[in-house]
Amino acid sequence: MLDINELIDNVLRREGGYVNHPQDRGGPTKYGITLKTLSNYIGRVALVAEVENLSEDLAREIYERNYYIAPRIDRLPNEIQPFIFDCAVNHGPRRAIKFVQSICNQAGCDPQLTEDGAMGPATRKASEWAQQEMKEVFLKALIEERKNFYLIIVKNRPSQQVFLKGWLNRVKEFEIEGA
């Protein structure tokens, strides 16, 4: 079993402190927690100052509950959990699970999965099958899927080009670890 605190430590390192970049569609963030995410978590509209003053403990609680346990990333094969957890933080849990479903379908899992971003028994079983059959190639395929997703974002929204190098560097960490 993976240590969620270690996974969160890595996300916090990647995300950094308070940022309010004018091109960031997520708006102000701290530790990668957006204004919208904090608002949803506390059940009311959060203030920018609340994001700016967000404690690391609360960020950790949000990540564990909303980005790891609730989307059931903890039920995926251990070999891909760190990467998919990072995807969930960066793209949202549904998109992260869609990456898994897409690669499982491309690899020929039977039956084919509905790419809906829901982590149900069929996705869990397919991910276990893909890990068993593909081994380290499963993670490599997921990495390529994410890179392509970033390229599509930039193609559809050229203003996001400013973030592409950082996004690809983030993914590169998993290429080194998974090499």
PDB file of C-alpha atoms in Angstrom:
ATOM      1  CA  MET A   1       0.000   0.000   0.000  1.00  0.00           C
ATOM      2  CA  LEU A   2       1.252   3.453  -0.909  1.00  0.00           C
ATOM      3  CA  ASP A   3       1.746   6.216   1.642  1.00  0.00           C
ATOM      4  CA  ILE A   4      -0.765   8.985   0.875  1.00  0.00           C
ATOM      5  CA  ASN A   5       1.343  11.484   2.833  1.00  0.00           C
ATOM      6  CA  GLU A   6       4.274  10.847   0.517  1.00  0.00           C
ATOM      7  CA  LEU A   7       2.046  11.286  -2.533  1.00  0.00           C
ATOM      8  CA  ILE A   8       0.744  14.567  -1.111  1.00  0.00           C
ATOM      9  CA  ASP A   9       4.298  15.719  -0.237  1.00  0.00           C
ATOM     10  CA  ASN A  10       5.211  15.299  -3.906  1.00  0.00           C
ATOM     11  CA  VAL A  11       2.142  17.204  -5.091  1.00  0.00           C
ATOM     12  CA  LEU A  12       2.827  20.056  -2.654  1.00  0.00           C
ATOM     13  CA  ARG A  13       6.417  20.253  -3.896  1.00  0.00           C
ATOM     14  CA  ARG A  14       5.222  20.425  -7.509  1.00  0.00           C
ATOM     15  CA  GLU A  15       2.445  22.921  -6.819  1.00  0.00           C
ATOM     16  CA  GLY A  16       4.354  25.339  -4.581  1.00  0.00           C
ATOM     17  CA  GLY A  17       2.887  28.195  -2.576  1.00  0.00           C
ATOM     18  CA  TYR A  18       0.493  31.000  -3.418  1.00  0.00           C
ATOM     19  CA  VAL A  19       0.199  31.906  -7.105  1.00  0.00           C
ATOM     20  CA  ASN A  20      -2.201  34.205  -8.927  1.00  0.00           C
ATOM     21  CA  HIS A  21      -1.020  34.101 -12.545  1.00  0.00           C
ATOM     22  CA  PRO A  22      -3.192  36.197 -14.876  1.00  0.00           C
ATOM     23  CA  GLN A  23      -3.278  33.428 -17.535  1.00  0.00           C
ATOM     24  CA  ASP A  24      -4.212  30.654 -15.078  1.00  0.00           C
ATOM     25  CA  ARG A  25      -7.816  29.742 -15.730  1.00  0.00           C
ATOM     26  CA  GLY A  26      -8.038  28.343 -12.181  1.00  0.00           C
ATOM     27  CA  GLY A  27      -7.385  31.751 -10.674  1.00  0.00           C
ATOM     28  CA  PRO A  28      -5.520  32.132  -7.397  1.00  0.00           C
ATOM     29  CA  THR A  29      -4.087  28.925  -5.942  1.00  0.00           C
ATOM     30  CA  LYS A  30      -2.049  27.846  -2.969  1.00  0.00           C
ATOM     31  CA  TYR A  31      -0.483  24.398  -2.851  1.00  0.00           C
ATOM     32  CA  GLY A  32      -2.479  23.842  -6.054  1.00  0.00           C
ATOM     33  CA  ILE A  33      -5.829  24.376  -4.298  1.00  0.00           C
ATOM     34  CA  THR A  34      -7.933  26.764  -6.372  1.00  0.00           C
ATOM     35  CA  LEU A  35     -10.526  29.243  -5.184  1.00  0.00           C
ATOM     36  CA  LYS A  36     -13.247  27.002  -6.639  1.00  0.00           C
ATOM     37  CA  THR A  37     -11.871  23.868  -4.940  1.00  0.00           C
ATOM     38  CA  LEU A  38     -11.670  25.620  -1.575  1.00  0.00           C
ATOM     39  CA  SER A  39     -15.181  27.042  -2.020  1.00  0.00           C
ATOM     40  CA  ASN A  40     -16.585  23.601  -2.777  1.00  0.00           C
ATOM     41  CA  TYR A  41     -14.772  22.106   0.188  1.00  0.00           C
ATOM     42  CA  ILE A  42     -15.941  24.678   2.748  1.00  0.00           C
ATOM     43  CA  GLY A  43     -19.461  24.890   1.300  1.00  0.00           C
ATOM     44  CA  ARG A  44     -19.480  28.607   0.515  1.00  0.00           C
ATOM     45  CA  VAL A  45     -17.715  31.097  -1.726  1.00  0.00           C
ATOM     46  CA  ALA A  46     -14.154  31.384  -0.466  1.00  0.00           C
ATOM     47  CA  LEU A  47     -12.284  34.671  -0.519  1.00  0.00           C
ATOM     48  CA  VAL A  48      -8.976  35.144  -2.334  1.00  0.00           C
ATOM     49  CA  ALA A  49      -7.440  35.915   1.079  1.00  0.00           C
ATOM     50  CA  GLU A  50      -8.590  32.488   2.310  1.00  0.00           C
ATOM     51  CA  VAL A  51      -6.719  30.838  -0.561  1.00  0.00           C
ATOM     52  CA  GLU A  52      -3.680  32.972   0.155  1.00  0.00           C
ATOM     53  CA  ASN A  53      -3.776  31.974   3.845  1.00  0.00           C
ATOM     54  CA  LEU A  54      -4.650  28.308   3.253  1.00  0.00           C
ATOM     55  CA  SER A  55      -2.862  26.017   5.679  1.00  0.00           C
ATOM     56  CA  GLU A  56      -0.863  23.067   4.448  1.00  0.00           C
ATOM     57  CA  ASP A  57      -2.898  20.817   6.769  1.00  0.00           C
ATOM     58  CA  LEU A  58      -6.157  21.827   5.079  1.00  0.00           C
ATOM     59  CA  ALA A  59      -4.610  21.393   1.626  1.00  0.00           C
ATOM     60  CA  ARG A  60      -3.517  17.883   2.644  1.00  0.00           C
ATOM     61  CA  GLU A  61      -7.011  17.073   3.902  1.00  0.00           C
ATOM     62  CA  ILE A  62      -8.572  18.263   0.635  1.00  0.00           C
ATOM     63  CA  TYR A  63      -6.107  16.265  -1.460  1.00  0.00           C
ATOM     64  CA  GLU A  64      -6.554  13.051   0.480  1.00  0.00           C
ATOM     65  CA  ARG A  65     -10.328  13.233   0.652  1.00  0.00           C
ATOM     66  CA  ASN A  66     -11.273  14.777  -2.722  1.00  0.00           C
ATOM     67  CA  TYR A  67      -8.450  13.681  -5.007  1.00  0.00           C
ATOM     68  CA  TYR A  68      -7.467  10.260  -3.665  1.00  0.00           C
ATOM     69  CA  ILE A  69     -10.166   8.561  -1.573  1.00  0.00           C
ATOM     70  CA  ALA A  70     -13.389   9.970  -3.110  1.00  0.00           C
ATOM     71  CA  PRO A  71     -12.402   9.218  -6.736  1.00  0.00           C
ATOM     72  CA  ARG A  72     -11.075   5.803  -5.623  1.00  0.00           C
ATOM     73  CA  ILE A  73      -7.589   6.326  -6.972  1.00  0.00           C
ATOM     74  CA  ASP A  74      -6.467   4.269  -3.995  1.00  0.00           C
ATOM     75  CA  ARG A  75      -8.014   1.241  -5.751  1.00  0.00           C
ATOM     76  CA  LEU A  76      -5.816   1.461  -8.842  1.00  0.00           C
ATOM     77  CA  PRO A  77      -2.633  -0.610  -9.179  1.00  0.00           C
ATOM     78  CA  ASN A  78       0.141   0.809  -6.984  1.00  0.00           C
ATOM     79  CA  GLU A  79       2.418   1.295  -9.998  1.00  0.00           C
ATOM     80  CA  ILE A  80       0.178   3.985 -11.500  1.00  0.00           C
ATOM     81  CA  GLN A  81      -1.345   5.562  -8.367  1.00  0.00           C
ATOM     82  CA  PRO A  82       1.260   8.342  -7.917  1.00  0.00           C
ATOM     83  CA  PHE A  83       0.873   9.428 -11.538  1.00  0.00           C
ATOM     84  CA  ILE A  84      -2.930   9.238 -11.595  1.00  0.00           C
ATOM     85  CA  PHE A  85      -3.143  11.078  -8.262  1.00  0.00           C
ATOM     86  CA  ASP A  86      -0.997  13.853  -9.758  1.00  0.00           C
ATOM     87  CA  CYS A  87      -3.263  13.871 -12.828  1.00  0.00           C
ATOM     88  CA  ALA A  88      -6.308  14.187 -10.563  1.00  0.00           C
ATOM     89  CA  VAL A  89      -4.768  17.221  -8.864  1.00  0.00           C
ATOM     90  CA  ASN A  90      -3.765  18.848 -12.144  1.00  0.00           C
ATOM     91  CA  HIS A  91      -6.791  17.977 -14.310  1.00  0.00           C
ATOM     92  CA  GLY A  92      -9.488  16.829 -11.910  1.00  0.00           C
ATOM     93  CA  PRO A  93     -10.242  13.270 -10.789  1.00  0.00           C
ATOM     94  CA  ARG A  94     -12.653  12.460 -13.638  1.00  0.00           C
ATOM     95  CA  ARG A  95     -10.100  13.381 -16.310  1.00  0.00           C
ATOM     96  CA  ALA A  96      -7.441  11.325 -14.481  1.00  0.00           C
ATOM     97  CA  ILE A  97      -9.669   8.231 -14.497  1.00  0.00           C
ATOM     98  CA  LYS A  98     -10.535   8.879 -18.170  1.00  0.00           C
ATOM     99  CA  PHE A  99      -6.813   8.604 -18.940  1.00  0.00           C
ATOM    100  CA  VAL A 100      -6.830   5.126 -17.349  1.00  0.00           C
ATOM    101  CA  GLN A 101     -10.013   4.098 -19.162  1.00  0.00           C
ATOM    102  CA  SER A 102      -8.699   5.320 -22.507  1.00  0.00           C
ATOM    103  CA  ILE A 103      -5.411   3.428 -22.229  1.00  0.00           C
ATOM    104  CA  CYS A 104      -7.180   0.266 -21.057  1.00  0.00           C
ATOM    105  CA  ASN A 105      -9.473   0.492 -24.097  1.00  0.00           C
ATOM    106  CA  GLN A 106      -6.563   1.158 -26.456  1.00  0.00           C
ATOM    107  CA  ALA A 107      -4.782  -1.871 -24.994  1.00  0.00           C
ATOM    108  CA  GLY A 108      -7.777  -4.062 -25.814  1.00  0.00           C
ATOM    109  CA  CYS A 109      -9.353  -4.733 -22.438  1.00  0.00           C
ATOM    110  CA  ASP A 110     -12.484  -6.803 -22.691  1.00  0.00           C
ATOM    111  CA  PRO A 111     -15.117  -5.582 -22.256  1.00  0.00           C
ATOM    112  CA  GLN A 112     -14.339  -2.071 -23.434  1.00  0.00           C
ATOM    113  CA  LEU A 113     -14.865   0.601 -20.773  1.00  0.00           C
ATOM    114  CA  THR A 114     -17.145   3.588 -20.967  1.00  0.00           C
ATOM    115  CA  GLU A 115     -14.761   6.525 -20.722  1.00  0.00           C
ATOM    116  CA  ASP A 116     -16.829   8.408 -18.162  1.00  0.00           C
ATOM    117  CA  GLY A 117     -14.208   9.163 -15.513  1.00  0.00           C
ATOM    118  CA  ALA A 118     -15.945   7.016 -12.883  1.00  0.00           C
ATOM    119  CA  MET A 119     -13.809   4.516 -11.005  1.00  0.00           C
ATOM    120  CA  GLY A 120     -16.090   1.514 -10.764  1.00  0.00           C
ATOM    121  CA  PRO A 121     -15.411  -2.221 -10.609  1.00  0.00           C
ATOM    122  CA  ALA A 122     -14.938  -2.531 -14.384  1.00  0.00           C
ATOM    123  CA  THR A 123     -12.295   0.222 -14.461  1.00  0.00           C
ATOM    124  CA  ARG A 124     -10.524  -1.276 -11.479  1.00  0.00           C
ATOM    125  CA  LYS A 125     -10.476  -4.730 -13.076  1.00  0.00           C
ATOM    126  CA  ALA A 126      -9.332  -3.320 -16.435  1.00  0.00           C
ATOM    127  CA  SER A 127      -6.545  -1.319 -14.797  1.00  0.00           C
ATOM    128  CA  GLU A 128      -5.333  -4.430 -12.979  1.00  0.00           C
ATOM    129  CA  TRP A 129      -5.427  -6.341 -16.267  1.00  0.00           C
ATOM    130  CA  ALA A 130      -3.517  -3.564 -18.060  1.00  0.00           C
ATOM    131  CA  GLN A 131      -0.877  -3.433 -15.333  1.00  0.00           C
ATOM    132  CA  GLN A 132      -0.447  -7.210 -15.483  1.00  0.00           C
ATOM    133  CA  GLU A 133      -0.283  -7.333 -19.288  1.00  0.00           C
ATOM    134  CA  MET A 134       1.561  -4.115 -20.051  1.00  0.00           C
ATOM    135  CA  LYS A 135       3.780  -3.770 -16.975  1.00  0.00           C
ATOM    136  CA  GLU A 136       5.820  -0.489 -17.172  1.00  0.00           C
ATOM    137  CA  VAL A 137       4.356   0.234 -20.623  1.00  0.00           C
ATOM    138  CA  PHE A 138       1.021   1.000 -18.916  1.00  0.00           C
ATOM    139  CA  LEU A 139       2.546   3.976 -17.089  1.00  0.00           C
ATOM    140  CA  LYS A 140       4.401   5.060 -20.221  1.00  0.00           C
ATOM    141  CA  ALA A 141       1.139   5.008 -22.203  1.00  0.00           C
ATOM    142  CA  LEU A 142      -0.602   7.042 -19.491  1.00  0.00           C
ATOM    143  CA  ILE A 143       2.228   9.576 -19.616  1.00  0.00           C
ATOM    144  CA  GLU A 144       1.843   9.918 -23.406  1.00  0.00           C
ATOM    145  CA  GLU A 145      -1.923  10.327 -23.012  1.00  0.00           C
ATOM    146  CA  ARG A 146      -1.361  13.183 -20.561  1.00  0.00           C
ATOM    147  CA  LYS A 147       1.225  14.870 -22.786  1.00  0.00           C
ATOM    148  CA  ASN A 148      -1.231  14.745 -25.686  1.00  0.00           C
ATOM    149  CA  PHE A 149      -3.916  16.213 -23.440  1.00  0.00           C
ATOM    150  CA  TYR A 150      -1.644  19.168 -22.636  1.00  0.00           C
ATOM    151  CA  LEU A 151      -0.976  19.712 -26.335  1.00  0.00           C
ATOM    152  CA  ILE A 152      -4.711  19.736 -27.043  1.00  0.00           C
ATOM    153  CA  ILE A 153      -5.240  22.309 -24.276  1.00  0.00           C
ATOM    154  CA  VAL A 154      -2.633  24.597 -25.840  1.00  0.00           C
ATOM    155  CA  LYS A 155      -4.008  24.067 -29.348  1.00  0.00           C
ATOM    156  CA  ASN A 156      -7.531  24.963 -28.215  1.00  0.00           C
ATOM    157  CA  ARG A 157      -6.419  27.795 -25.901  1.00  0.00           C
ATOM    158  CA  PRO A 158      -3.147  29.319 -27.143  1.00  0.00           C
ATOM    159  CA  SER A 159      -2.979  31.544 -24.035  1.00  0.00           C
ATOM    160  CA  GLN A 160      -2.093  28.396 -22.083  1.00  0.00           C
ATOM    161  CA  GLN A 161       1.191  27.983 -24.009  1.00  0.00           C
ATOM    162  CA  VAL A 162       2.865  29.867 -21.145  1.00  0.00           C
ATOM    163  CA  PHE A 163       2.310  26.818 -18.911  1.00  0.00           C
ATOM    164  CA  LEU A 164       3.280  24.046 -21.357  1.00  0.00           C
ATOM    165  CA  LYS A 165       6.972  23.800 -20.435  1.00  0.00           C
ATOM    166  CA  GLY A 166       6.127  23.523 -16.727  1.00  0.00           C
ATOM    167  CA  TRP A 167       3.410  20.946 -17.401  1.00  0.00           C
ATOM    168  CA  LEU A 168       5.762  18.804 -19.458  1.00  0.00           C
ATOM    169  CA  ASN A 169       8.483  19.107 -16.807  1.00  0.00           C
ATOM    170  CA  ARG A 170       5.950  17.875 -14.256  1.00  0.00           C
ATOM    171  CA  VAL A 171       5.260  14.794 -16.373  1.00  0.00           C
ATOM    172  CA  LYS A 172       8.991  14.245 -16.925  1.00  0.00           C
ATOM    173  CA  GLU A 173       9.351  13.475 -13.209  1.00  0.00           C
ATOM    174  CA  PHE A 174       7.265  10.364 -13.758  1.00  0.00           C
ATOM    175  CA  GLU A 175       9.258   9.373 -16.840  1.00  0.00           C
ATOM    176  CA  ILE A 176      12.414   9.323 -14.742  1.00  0.00           C
ATOM    177  CA  GLU A 177      10.743   7.454 -11.900  1.00  0.00           C
ATOM    178  CA  GLY A 178       9.036   5.001 -14.268  1.00  0.00           C
ATOM    179  CA  ALA A 179      11.971   4.481 -16.635  1.00  0.00           C
TER     180      ALA A 179
END
